[in-house]
Amino acid sequence: MKDVFARLGADFFSTIVFIAIYLATDNVLLATGVAIAGAIGQVIYSRIKGKELGYMTWASLGLVIVLGGATLLTHDPRFVLAKPAIGHFAIGLIMLKRGWMLRYMPPIVTQTIPEYVTAAGYVWAGLCFLLAAGTIGVAMTGDMKLWTFYVTVVLIGAKIALFAVQYVAFRVLVGSRIRAAARA
């Protein structure tokens, strides 16, 4: 579990830095510049440590530089605020692959309710698309406080809520199938 949080922290490092600097200074341009420098520093640090950098790391760095650069050049925060939407949209596309979620489930789940796991994968894709659209809508307002609330509360809260619903549903479905098989 600790490894999962470390990966999430690494994946969202530039966003976390951006939010922290913005909240501390109320300066979008400073927060953008520090987030760009942080993303570049993160990649350099990983390379020095000999860590393998995946496609998502490079894609994230590219987005931070391009969208952050556009924000710095135009003094318009909406560019950098749209970054999480692009990530959610890309992940949503990946989640449209049938059965992607099966590899993350314990054997009892994949053997008992594989069709529900596959359906849940599509629900996750839909959530990513919905959150991406919401992020773009909030970013277009240019309201930094609303955006900060959205990315720290709504994005995270929606995923936690769906995970909780899925967990309970899978436990109930697996238990029901096992009991039905025992009666048969």
Backbone as JSON Lines, residues from 0, in Angstrom:
{"i":0,"aa":"M","n":[0.82,-1.19,0.0],"ca":[0.0,0.0,0.0],"c":[0.86,1.26,0.0]}
{"i":1,"aa":"K","n":[1.96,1.21,0.75],"ca":[2.88,2.34,0.8],"c":[3.43,2.64,-0.58]}
{"i":2,"aa":"D","n":[3.71,1.59,-1.36],"ca":[4.23,1.73,-2.71],"c":[3.22,2.44,-3.62]}
{"i":3,"aa":"V","n":[1.93,2.14,-3.44],"ca":[0.88,2.76,-4.24],"c":[0.85,4.26,-3.98]}
{"i":4,"aa":"F","n":[0.9,4.65,-2.7],"ca":[0.88,6.08,-2.38],"c":[2.14,6.79,-2.86]}
{"i":5,"aa":"A","n":[3.27,6.1,-2.81],"ca":[4.5,6.7,-3.33],"c":[4.39,6.94,-4.83]}
{"i":6,"aa":"R","n":[3.82,5.99,-5.56],"ca":[3.64,6.16,-7.01],"c":[2.66,7.29,-7.31]}
{"i":7,"aa":"L","n":[1.56,7.34,-6.56],"ca":[0.6,8.42,-6.76],"c":[1.23,9.78,-6.47]}
{"i":8,"aa":"G","n":[2.0,9.85,-5.39],"ca":[2.68,11.1,-5.07],"c":[3.65,11.51,-6.16]}
{"i":9,"aa":"A","n":[4.37,10.53,-6.72],"ca":[5.29,10.83,-7.82],"c":[4.54,11.27,-9.06]}
{"i":10,"aa":"D","n":[3.43,10.6,-9.36],"ca":[2.64,10.94,-10.55],"c":[2.03,12.33,-10.46]}
{"i":11,"aa":"F","n":[1.65,12.74,-9.26],"ca":[0.98,14.03,-9.09],"c":[1.89,15.07,-8.43]}
{"i":12,"aa":"F","n":[3.2,14.82,-8.47],"ca":[4.15,15.71,-7.8],"c":[4.01,17.15,-8.26]}
{"i":13,"aa":"S","n":[3.99,17.39,-9.56],"ca":[3.94,18.78,-10.04],"c":[2.63,19.45,-9.66]}
{"i":14,"aa":"T","n":[1.53,18.7,-9.65],"ca":[0.25,19.27,-9.23],"c":[0.28,19.6,-7.74]}
{"i":15,"aa":"I","n":[0.85,18.71,-6.94],"ca":[0.95,18.95,-5.5],"c":[1.81,20.18,-5.23]}
{"i":16,"aa":"V","n":[2.94,20.28,-5.93],"ca":[3.82,21.45,-5.77],"c":[3.08,22.72,-6.18]}
{"i":17,"aa":"F","n":[2.38,22.66,-7.32],"ca":[1.63,23.82,-7.8],"c":[0.63,24.29,-6.74]}
{"i":18,"aa":"I","n":[-0.17,23.36,-6.22],"ca":[-1.19,23.72,-5.23],"c":[-0.55,24.28,-3.96]}
{"i":19,"aa":"A","n":[0.51,23.63,-3.49],"ca":[1.17,24.09,-2.26],"c":[1.72,25.51,-2.42]}
{"i":20,"aa":"I","n":[2.41,25.76,-3.52],"ca":[2.98,27.1,-3.74],"c":[1.89,28.13,-3.94]}
{"i":21,"aa":"Y","n":[0.86,27.76,-4.71],"ca":[-0.24,28.7,-4.91],"c":[-0.92,29.05,-3.58]}
{"i":22,"aa":"L","n":[-1.21,28.04,-2.77],"ca":[-1.88,28.3,-1.49],"c":[-1.01,29.14,-0.56]}
{"i":23,"aa":"A","n":[0.31,28.94,-0.64],"ca":[1.22,29.69,0.23],"c":[1.43,31.14,-0.24]}
{"i":24,"aa":"T","n":[1.37,31.35,-1.56],"ca":[1.72,32.67,-2.09],"c":[0.59,33.41,-2.79]}
{"i":25,"aa":"D","n":[-0.44,32.69,-3.2],"ca":[-1.54,33.25,-3.99],"c":[-1.04,33.81,-5.33]}
{"i":26,"aa":"N","n":[0.05,33.2,-5.84],"ca":[0.67,33.67,-7.08],"c":[0.7,32.51,-8.09]}
{"i":27,"aa":"V","n":[-0.17,32.58,-9.09],"ca":[-0.28,31.51,-10.08],"c":[1.0,31.36,-10.89]}
{"i":28,"aa":"L","n":[1.6,32.46,-11.29],"ca":[2.8,32.38,-12.12],"c":[3.97,31.78,-11.36]}
{"i":29,"aa":"L","n":[4.15,32.16,-10.11],"ca":[5.2,31.58,-9.29],"c":[4.95,30.08,-9.1]}
{"i":30,"aa":"A","n":[3.71,29.72,-8.79],"ca":[3.36,28.32,-8.59],"c":[3.61,27.52,-9.86]}
{"i":31,"aa":"T","n":[3.3,28.09,-11.01],"ca":[3.53,27.41,-12.29],"c":[5.01,27.21,-12.54]}
{"i":32,"aa":"G","n":[5.79,28.24,-12.33],"ca":[7.24,28.14,-12.53],"c":[7.88,27.11,-11.62]}
{"i":33,"aa":"V","n":[7.47,27.09,-10.36],"ca":[8.02,26.12,-9.41],"c":[7.57,24.71,-9.78]}
{"i":34,"aa":"A","n":[6.33,24.56,-10.24],"ca":[5.84,23.24,-10.65],"c":[6.63,22.71,-11.85]}
{"i":35,"aa":"I","n":[6.93,23.59,-12.8],"ca":[7.73,23.19,-13.96],"c":[9.13,22.76,-13.5]}
{"i":36,"aa":"A","n":[9.74,23.59,-12.66],"ca":[11.07,23.26,-12.15],"c":[11.03,21.96,-11.34]}
{"i":37,"aa":"G","n":[9.98,21.77,-10.56],"ca":[9.84,20.54,-9.77],"c":[9.71,19.31,-10.66]}
{"i":38,"aa":"A","n":[8.93,19.41,-11.72],"ca":[8.76,18.28,-12.64],"c":[10.08,17.93,-13.33]}
{"i":39,"aa":"I","n":[10.8,18.95,-13.76],"ca":[12.11,18.72,-14.39],"c":[13.07,18.11,-13.38]}
{"i":40,"aa":"G","n":[13.09,18.67,-12.17],"ca":[13.96,18.14,-11.11],"c":[13.63,16.7,-10.76]}
{"i":41,"aa":"Q","n":[12.35,16.37,-10.75],"ca":[11.93,15.0,-10.46],"c":[12.47,14.02,-11.5]}
{"i":42,"aa":"V","n":[12.42,14.41,-12.76],"ca":[12.93,13.55,-13.83],"c":[14.45,13.42,-13.73]}
{"i":43,"aa":"I","n":[15.13,14.52,-13.48],"ca":[16.59,14.48,-13.35],"c":[16.99,13.59,-12.17]}
{"i":44,"aa":"Y","n":[16.31,13.76,-11.04],"ca":[16.59,12.94,-9.85],"c":[16.39,11.45,-10.17]}
{"i":45,"aa":"S","n":[15.3,11.13,-10.83],"ca":[15.02,9.73,-11.18],"c":[16.09,9.16,-12.1]}
{"i":46,"aa":"R","n":[16.52,9.96,-13.05],"ca":[17.57,9.5,-13.99],"c":[18.9,9.28,-13.27]}
{"i":47,"aa":"I","n":[19.23,10.19,-12.36],"ca":[20.47,10.05,-11.58],"c":[20.42,8.78,-10.74]}
{"i":48,"aa":"K","n":[19.26,8.5,-10.16],"ca":[19.09,7.31,-9.32],"c":[18.97,6.03,-10.16]}
{"i":49,"aa":"G","n":[18.93,6.18,-11.49],"ca":[18.84,5.01,-12.36],"c":[17.46,4.39,-12.43]}
{"i":50,"aa":"K","n":[16.45,5.14,-12.05],"ca":[15.08,4.63,-12.1],"c":[14.56,4.7,-13.53]}
{"i":51,"aa":"E","n":[13.81,3.67,-13.89],"ca":[13.2,3.62,-15.21],"c":[12.01,4.58,-15.23]}
{"i":52,"aa":"L","n":[11.96,5.42,-16.25],"ca":[10.87,6.38,-16.36],"c":[9.88,5.87,-17.4]}
{"i":53,"aa":"G","n":[8.63,5.75,-17.0],"ca":[7.6,5.25,-17.89],"c":[7.05,6.33,-18.8]}
{"i":54,"aa":"Y","n":[6.2,5.89,-19.69],"ca":[5.58,6.79,-20.65],"c":[4.82,7.91,-19.95]}
{"i":55,"aa":"M","n":[4.08,7.56,-18.88],"ca":[3.27,8.57,-18.19],"c":[4.13,9.66,-17.56]}
{"i":56,"aa":"T","n":[5.32,9.29,-17.1],"ca":[6.22,10.3,-16.52],"c":[6.65,11.3,-17.57]}
{"i":57,"aa":"W","n":[7.04,10.8,-18.73],"ca":[7.46,11.69,-19.82],"c":[6.29,12.52,-20.34]}
{"i":58,"aa":"A","n":[5.12,11.89,-20.45],"ca":[3.93,12.62,-20.91],"c":[3.58,13.73,-19.93]}
{"i":59,"aa":"S","n":[3.64,13.42,-18.64],"ca":[3.34,14.41,-17.62],"c":[4.33,15.57,-17.67]}
{"i":60,"aa":"L","n":[5.61,15.24,-17.82],"ca":[6.63,16.3,-17.93],"c":[6.34,17.19,-19.13]}
{"i":61,"aa":"G","n":[6.03,16.57,-20.26],"ca":[5.72,17.35,-21.46],"c":[4.52,18.27,-21.25]}
{"i":62,"aa":"L","n":[3.48,17.75,-20.62],"ca":[2.3,18.56,-20.36],"c":[2.6,19.71,-19.41]}
{"i":63,"aa":"V","n":[3.38,19.43,-18.38],"ca":[3.73,20.48,-17.42],"c":[4.51,21.59,-18.12]}
{"i":64,"aa":"I","n":[5.46,21.21,-18.95],"ca":[6.27,22.22,-19.64],"c":[5.45,23.0,-20.65]}
{"i":65,"aa":"V","n":[4.67,22.3,-21.48],"ca":[3.89,22.98,-22.52],"c":[2.78,23.84,-21.92]}
{"i":66,"aa":"L","n":[1.96,23.25,-21.06],"ca":[0.83,24.01,-20.49],"c":[1.31,25.06,-19.49]}
{"i":67,"aa":"G","n":[2.33,24.7,-18.71],"ca":[2.9,25.69,-17.79],"c":[3.55,26.83,-18.55]}
{"i":68,"aa":"G","n":[4.27,26.48,-19.62],"ca":[4.88,27.52,-20.45],"c":[3.84,28.45,-21.06]}
{"i":69,"aa":"A","n":[2.73,27.87,-21.53],"ca":[1.65,28.69,-22.08],"c":[1.07,29.61,-21.01]}
{"i":70,"aa":"T","n":[0.95,29.1,-19.8],"ca":[0.45,29.92,-18.69],"c":[1.41,31.07,-18.41]}
{"i":71,"aa":"L","n":[2.71,30.77,-18.38],"ca":[3.69,31.82,-18.1],"c":[3.74,32.87,-19.22]}
{"i":72,"aa":"L","n":[3.64,32.41,-20.47],"ca":[3.7,33.34,-21.6],"c":[2.46,34.23,-21.71]}
{"i":73,"aa":"T","n":[1.32,33.67,-21.44],"ca":[0.06,34.41,-21.62],"c":[-0.48,35.02,-20.32]}
{"i":74,"aa":"H","n":[0.12,34.62,-19.2],"ca":[-0.39,35.03,-17.88],"c":[-1.83,34.57,-17.68]}
{"i":75,"aa":"D","n":[-2.17,33.44,-18.3],"ca":[-3.52,32.87,-18.22],"c":[-3.42,31.51,-17.55]}
{"i":76,"aa":"P","n":[-3.94,31.37,-16.32],"ca":[-3.79,30.12,-15.57],"c":[-4.59,28.96,-16.16]}
{"i":77,"aa":"R","n":[-5.53,29.24,-17.05],"ca":[-6.39,28.17,-17.55],"c":[-5.6,27.06,-18.25]}
{"i":78,"aa":"F","n":[-4.47,27.38,-18.83],"ca":[-3.67,26.34,-19.51],"c":[-3.19,25.29,-18.51]}
{"i":79,"aa":"V","n":[-2.54,25.76,-17.46],"ca":[-1.99,24.82,-16.48],"c":[-3.11,24.14,-15.69]}
{"i":80,"aa":"L","n":[-4.23,24.81,-15.54],"ca":[-5.35,24.23,-14.8],"c":[-6.0,23.07,-15.57]}
{"i":81,"aa":"A","n":[-5.81,23.04,-16.88],"ca":[-6.41,21.98,-17.7],"c":[-5.59,20.69,-17.67]}
{"i":82,"aa":"K","n":[-4.37,20.73,-17.16],"ca":[-3.5,19.55,-17.18],"c":[-4.14,18.3,-16.59]}
{"i":83,"aa":"P","n":[-4.77,18.36,-15.41],"ca":[-5.37,17.13,-14.88],"c":[-6.45,16.54,-15.8]}
{"i":84,"aa":"A","n":[-7.13,17.38,-16.57],"ca":[-8.16,16.88,-17.48],"c":[-7.53,16.01,-18.57]}
{"i":85,"aa":"I","n":[-6.4,16.43,-19.07],"ca":[-5.74,15.66,-20.12],"c":[-5.32,14.29,-19.59]}
{"i":86,"aa":"G","n":[-4.78,14.27,-18.38],"ca":[-4.4,13.01,-17.76],"c":[-5.59,12.1,-17.54]}
{"i":87,"aa":"H","n":[-6.7,12.66,-17.04],"ca":[-7.89,11.84,-16.81],"c":[-8.47,11.32,-18.13]}
{"i":88,"aa":"F","n":[-8.45,12.14,-19.15],"ca":[-8.96,11.7,-20.44],"c":[-8.1,10.55,-20.99]}
{"i":89,"aa":"A","n":[-6.79,10.69,-20.9],"ca":[-5.89,9.64,-21.39],"c":[-6.08,8.33,-20.61]}
{"i":90,"aa":"I","n":[-6.19,8.44,-19.31],"ca":[-6.4,7.24,-18.49],"c":[-7.76,6.62,-18.8]}
{"i":91,"aa":"G","n":[-8.77,7.46,-19.0],"ca":[-10.09,6.95,-19.37],"c":[-10.04,6.16,-20.67]}
{"i":92,"aa":"L","n":[-9.28,6.64,-21.63],"ca":[-9.13,5.91,-22.9],"c":[-8.48,4.54,-22.67]}
{"i":93,"aa":"I","n":[-7.47,4.51,-21.83],"ca":[-6.8,3.25,-21.52],"c":[-7.77,2.29,-20.83]}
{"i":94,"aa":"M","n":[-8.62,2.83,-19.98],"ca":[-9.56,2.01,-19.23],"c":[-10.7,1.46,-20.1]}
{"i":95,"aa":"L","n":[-10.79,1.91,-21.32],"ca":[-11.8,1.36,-22.23],"c":[-11.41,-0.02,-22.75]}
{"i":96,"aa":"K","n":[-10.19,-0.45,-22.48],"ca":[-9.76,-1.79,-22.9],"c":[-10.52,-2.83,-22.06]}
{"i":97,"aa":"R","n":[-11.19,-3.7,-22.73],"ca":[-12.01,-4.72,-22.07],"c":[-11.15,-5.56,-21.11]}
{"i":98,"aa":"G","n":[-11.61,-5.66,-19.87],"ca":[-10.97,-6.52,-18.88],"c":[-9.71,-5.97,-18.25]}
{"i":99,"aa":"W","n":[-9.4,-4.71,-18.45],"ca":[-8.15,-4.14,-17.91],"c":[-8.05,-4.32,-16.4]}
{"i":100,"aa":"M","n":[-9.18,-4.33,-15.74],"ca":[-9.19,-4.33,-14.29],"c":[-8.98,-5.72,-13.68]}
{"i":101,"aa":"L","n":[-9.16,-6.74,-14.48],"ca":[-9.06,-8.11,-13.97],"c":[-7.7,-8.4,-13.33]}
{"i":102,"aa":"R","n":[-6.65,-7.85,-13.89],"ca":[-5.31,-8.14,-13.36],"c":[-5.06,-7.54,-11.97]}
{"i":103,"aa":"Y","n":[-5.91,-6.62,-11.57],"ca":[-5.74,-5.97,-10.27],"c":[-6.58,-6.6,-9.17]}
{"i":104,"aa":"M","n":[-7.39,-7.57,-9.54],"ca":[-8.31,-8.19,-8.58],"c":[-7.75,-9.5,-8.03]}
{"i":105,"aa":"P","n":[-8.14,-9.84,-6.8],"ca":[-7.72,-11.14,-6.26],"c":[-8.41,-12.27,-7.02]}
{"i":106,"aa":"P","n":[-7.81,-13.46,-7.02],"ca":[-8.37,-14.59,-7.77],"c":[-9.83,-14.9,-7.45]}
{"i":107,"aa":"I","n":[-10.21,-14.79,-6.19],"ca":[-11.6,-15.11,-5.85],"c":[-12.58,-14.2,-6.6]}
{"i":108,"aa":"V","n":[-12.2,-12.97,-6.83],"ca":[-13.06,-12.03,-7.55],"c":[-13.05,-12.34,-9.05]}
{"i":109,"aa":"T","n":[-11.86,-12.53,-9.61],"ca":[-11.78,-12.78,-11.06],"c":[-12.41,-14.11,-11.45]}
{"i":110,"aa":"Q","n":[-12.4,-15.08,-10.55],"ca":[-12.98,-16.38,-10.85],"c":[-14.48,-16.4,-10.6]}
{"i":111,"aa":"T","n":[-14.96,-15.55,-9.73],"ca":[-16.37,-15.6,-9.32],"c":[-17.24,-14.6,-10.09]}
{"i":112,"aa":"I","n":[-16.75,-13.38,-10.29],"ca":[-17.58,-12.35,-10.93],"c":[-16.81,-11.58,-12.01]}
{"i":113,"aa":"P","n":[-16.16,-12.25,-12.94],"ca":[-15.36,-11.53,-13.93],"c":[-16.16,-10.54,-14.77]}
{"i":114,"aa":"E","n":[-17.42,-10.85,-15.04],"ca":[-18.23,-9.95,-15.87],"c":[-18.5,-8.62,-15.14]}
{"i":115,"aa":"Y","n":[-18.62,-8.66,-13.81],"ca":[-18.83,-7.44,-13.05],"c":[-17.55,-6.61,-12.97]}
{"i":116,"aa":"V","n":[-16.42,-7.3,-12.9],"ca":[-15.13,-6.59,-12.9],"c":[-14.94,-5.86,-14.22]}
{"i":117,"aa":"T","n":[-15.27,-6.53,-15.32],"ca":[-15.16,-5.9,-16.64],"c":[-16.08,-4.69,-16.72]}
{"i":118,"aa":"A","n":[-17.32,-4.84,-16.25],"ca":[-18.26,-3.71,-16.26],"c":[-17.75,-2.56,-15.39]}
{"i":119,"aa":"A","n":[-17.18,-2.89,-14.24],"ca":[-16.63,-1.86,-13.36],"c":[-15.49,-1.1,-14.04]}
{"i":120,"aa":"G","n":[-14.72,-1.79,-14.87],"ca":[-13.66,-1.11,-15.62],"c":[-14.21,-0.02,-16.52]}
{"i":121,"aa":"Y","n":[-15.34,-0.29,-17.14],"ca":[-15.98,0.72,-17.99],"c":[-16.55,1.87,-17.15]}
{"i":122,"aa":"V","n":[-17.04,1.55,-15.95],"ca":[-17.54,2.6,-15.06],"c":[-16.39,3.53,-14.67]}
{"i":123,"aa":"W","n":[-15.22,2.94,-14.38],"ca":[-14.04,3.76,-14.05],"c":[-13.65,4.66,-15.22]}
{"i":124,"aa":"A","n":[-13.71,4.12,-16.44],"ca":[-13.41,4.94,-17.63],"c":[-14.38,6.11,-17.71]}
{"i":125,"aa":"G","n":[-15.67,5.81,-17.51],"ca":[-16.68,6.87,-17.55],"c":[-16.43,7.93,-16.5]}
{"i":126,"aa":"L","n":[-16.03,7.5,-15.29],"ca":[-15.72,8.46,-14.24],"c":[-14.56,9.36,-14.65]}
{"i":127,"aa":"C","n":[-13.53,8.76,-15.25],"ca":[-12.39,9.57,-15.69],"c":[-12.81,10.62,-16.71]}
{"i":128,"aa":"F","n":[-13.66,10.23,-17.67],"ca":[-14.15,11.19,-18.68],"c":[-14.98,12.29,-18.02]}
{"i":129,"aa":"L","n":[-15.83,11.91,-17.07],"ca":[-16.65,12.89,-16.37],"c":[-15.79,13.86,-15.57]}
{"i":130,"aa":"L","n":[-14.8,13.33,-14.86],"ca":[-13.9,14.19,-14.09],"c":[-13.07,15.09,-14.99]}
{"i":131,"aa":"A","n":[-12.66,14.58,-16.15],"ca":[-11.91,15.41,-17.11],"c":[-12.77,16.57,-17.6]}
{"i":132,"aa":"A","n":[-14.03,16.28,-17.93],"ca":[-14.94,17.34,-18.39],"c":[-15.15,18.37,-17.29]}
{"i":133,"aa":"G","n":[-15.32,17.9,-16.05],"ca":[-15.48,18.82,-14.93],"c":[-14.25,19.68,-14.72]}
{"i":134,"aa":"T","n":[-13.08,19.06,-14.86],"ca":[-11.83,19.81,-14.7],"c":[-11.72,20.91,-15.74]}
{"i":135,"aa":"I","n":[-12.07,20.59,-16.98],"ca":[-12.02,21.61,-18.03],"c":[-13.01,22.72,-17.73]}
{"i":136,"aa":"G","n":[-14.21,22.35,-17.31],"ca":[-15.21,23.36,-16.97],"c":[-14.74,24.28,-15.86]}
{"i":137,"aa":"V","n":[-14.16,23.7,-14.83],"ca":[-13.66,24.51,-13.71],"c":[-12.46,25.33,-14.16]}
{"i":138,"aa":"A","n":[-11.57,24.75,-14.96],"ca":[-10.38,25.48,-15.43],"c":[-10.79,26.69,-16.28]}
{"i":139,"aa":"M","n":[-11.84,26.54,-17.06],"ca":[-12.26,27.64,-17.93],"c":[-12.77,28.85,-17.15]}
{"i":140,"aa":"T","n":[-13.19,28.62,-15.91],"ca":[-13.63,29.75,-15.09],"c":[-12.43,30.6,-14.67]}
{"i":141,"aa":"G","n":[-11.24,29.97,-14.59],"ca":[-10.06,30.68,-14.13],"c":[-10.06,30.94,-12.63]}
{"i":142,"aa":"D","n":[-11.04,30.4,-11.92],"ca":[-11.15,30.61,-10.48],"c":[-10.23,29.62,-9.77]}
{"i":143,"aa":"M","n":[-9.14,30.12,-9.23],"ca":[-8.13,29.27,-8.62],"c":[-8.64,28.54,-7.37]}
{"i":144,"aa":"K","n":[-9.42,29.2,-6.58],"ca":[-9.93,28.55,-5.36],"c":[-10.89,27.42,-5.72]}
{"i":145,"aa":"L","n":[-11.75,27.63,-6.7],"ca":[-12.66,26.59,-7.15],"c":[-11.88,25.42,-7.74]}
{"i":146,"aa":"W","n":[-10.87,25.71,-8.55],"ca":[-10.04,24.66,-9.15],"c":[-9.31,23.87,-8.08]}
{"i":147,"aa":"T","n":[-8.74,24.56,-7.11],"ca":[-8.02,23.87,-6.03],"c":[-8.97,22.95,-5.26]}
{"i":148,"aa":"F","n":[-10.17,23.43,-4.97],"ca":[-11.16,22.59,-4.31],"c":[-11.5,21.38,-5.19]}
{"i":149,"aa":"Y","n":[-11.7,21.62,-6.46],"ca":[-12.09,20.55,-7.38],"c":[-11.03,19.46,-7.44]}
{"i":150,"aa":"V","n":[-9.75,19.84,-7.63],"ca":[-8.71,18.82,-7.78],"c":[-8.33,18.15,-6.46]}
{"i":151,"aa":"T","n":[-8.51,18.84,-5.35],"ca":[-8.14,18.21,-4.08],"c":[-9.3,17.49,-3.4]}
{"i":152,"aa":"V","n":[-10.52,17.92,-3.64],"ca":[-11.67,17.3,-2.97],"c":[-12.51,16.47,-3.95]}
{"i":153,"aa":"V","n":[-12.94,17.07,-5.04],"ca":[-13.85,16.38,-5.96],"c":[-13.15,15.23,-6.69]}
{"i":154,"aa":"L","n":[-11.99,15.5,-7.29],"ca":[-11.3,14.43,-8.02],"c":[-10.97,13.25,-7.12]}
{"i":155,"aa":"I","n":[-10.42,13.53,-5.97],"ca":[-10.03,12.47,-5.04],"c":[-11.27,11.84,-4.41]}
{"i":156,"aa":"G","n":[-12.21,12.66,-4.0],"ca":[-13.42,12.15,-3.36],"c":[-14.24,11.25,-4.26]}
{"i":157,"aa":"A","n":[-14.36,11.6,-5.53],"ca":[-15.13,10.78,-6.47],"c":[-14.49,9.4,-6.63]}
{"i":158,"aa":"K","n":[-13.17,9.37,-6.68],"ca":[-12.47,8.08,-6.82],"c":[-12.59,7.24,-5.55]}
{"i":159,"aa":"I","n":[-12.48,7.86,-4.41],"ca":[-12.63,7.13,-3.15],"c":[-14.06,6.59,-3.04]}
{"i":160,"aa":"A","n":[-15.04,7.41,-3.41],"ca":[-16.44,6.97,-3.33],"c":[-16.7,5.79,-4.26]}
{"i":161,"aa":"L","n":[-16.2,5.88,-5.5],"ca":[-16.41,4.77,-6.44],"c":[-15.68,3.52,-5.96]}
{"i":162,"aa":"F","n":[-14.49,3.68,-5.44],"ca":[-13.76,2.53,-4.91],"c":[-14.55,1.87,-3.78]}
{"i":163,"aa":"A","n":[-15.1,2.67,-2.88],"ca":[-15.87,2.12,-1.75],"c":[-17.12,1.38,-2.24]}
{"i":164,"aa":"V","n":[-17.84,1.98,-3.18],"ca":[-19.04,1.34,-3.73],"c":[-18.65,0.03,-4.42]}
{"i":165,"aa":"Q","n":[-17.58,0.07,-5.19],"ca":[-17.12,-1.13,-5.89],"c":[-16.72,-2.21,-4.91]}
{"i":166,"aa":"Y","n":[-16.0,-1.85,-3.87],"ca":[-15.54,-2.82,-2.88],"c":[-16.73,-3.53,-2.22]}
{"i":167,"aa":"V","n":[-17.69,-2.75,-1.78],"ca":[-18.87,-3.33,-1.14],"c":[-19.65,-4.19,-2.14]}
{"i":168,"aa":"A","n":[-19.84,-3.68,-3.34],"ca":[-20.59,-4.44,-4.35],"c":[-19.9,-5.76,-4.68]}
{"i":169,"aa":"F","n":[-18.58,-5.73,-4.86],"ca":[-17.86,-6.96,-5.17],"c":[-17.94,-7.96,-4.02]}
{"i":170,"aa":"R","n":[-17.84,-7.48,-2.79],"ca":[-17.95,-8.4,-1.63],"c":[-19.32,-9.05,-1.58]}
{"i":171,"aa":"V","n":[-20.36,-8.25,-1.81],"ca":[-21.72,-8.79,-1.79],"c":[-21.92,-9.77,-2.94]}
{"i":172,"aa":"L","n":[-21.47,-9.41,-4.13],"ca":[-21.65,-10.28,-5.3],"c":[-20.88,-11.59,-5.16]}
{"i":173,"aa":"V","n":[-19.64,-11.51,-4.72],"ca":[-18.84,-12.73,-4.54],"c":[-19.49,-13.62,-3.49]}
{"i":174,"aa":"G","n":[-19.88,-13.04,-2.36],"ca":[-20.53,-13.82,-1.31],"c":[-21.81,-14.48,-1.8]}
{"i":175,"aa":"S","n":[-22.59,-13.73,-2.56],"ca":[-23.84,-14.26,-3.1],"c":[-23.6,-15.42,-4.06]}
{"i":176,"aa":"R","n":[-22.61,-15.28,-4.92],"ca":[-22.29,-16.35,-5.87],"c":[-21.76,-17.6,-5.16]}
{"i":177,"aa":"I","n":[-20.96,-17.4,-4.16],"ca":[-20.41,-18.55,-3.41],"c":[-21.52,-19.28,-2.67]}
{"i":178,"aa":"R","n":[-22.42,-18.52,-2.05],"ca":[-23.54,-19.15,-1.35],"c":[-24.46,-19.88,-2.33]}
{"i":179,"aa":"A","n":[-24.7,-19.3,-3.49],"ca":[-25.56,-19.93,-4.5],"c":[-24.91,-21.22,-5.01]}
{"i":180,"aa":"A","n":[-23.6,-21.2,-5.2],"ca":[-22.89,-22.4,-5.67],"c":[-22.92,-23.5,-4.61]}
{"i":181,"aa":"A","n":[-22.86,-23.11,-3.34],"ca":[-22.88,-24.11,-2.25],"c":[-24.27,-24.76,-2.14]}
{"i":182,"aa":"R","n":[-25.32,-24.0,-2.44],"ca":[-26.68,-24.55,-2.39],"c":[-26.97,-25.45,-3.59]}
{"i":183,"aa":"A","n":[-26.28,-25.23,-4.68],"ca":[-26.56,-26.0,-5.92],"c":[-26.01,-27.41,-5.89]}
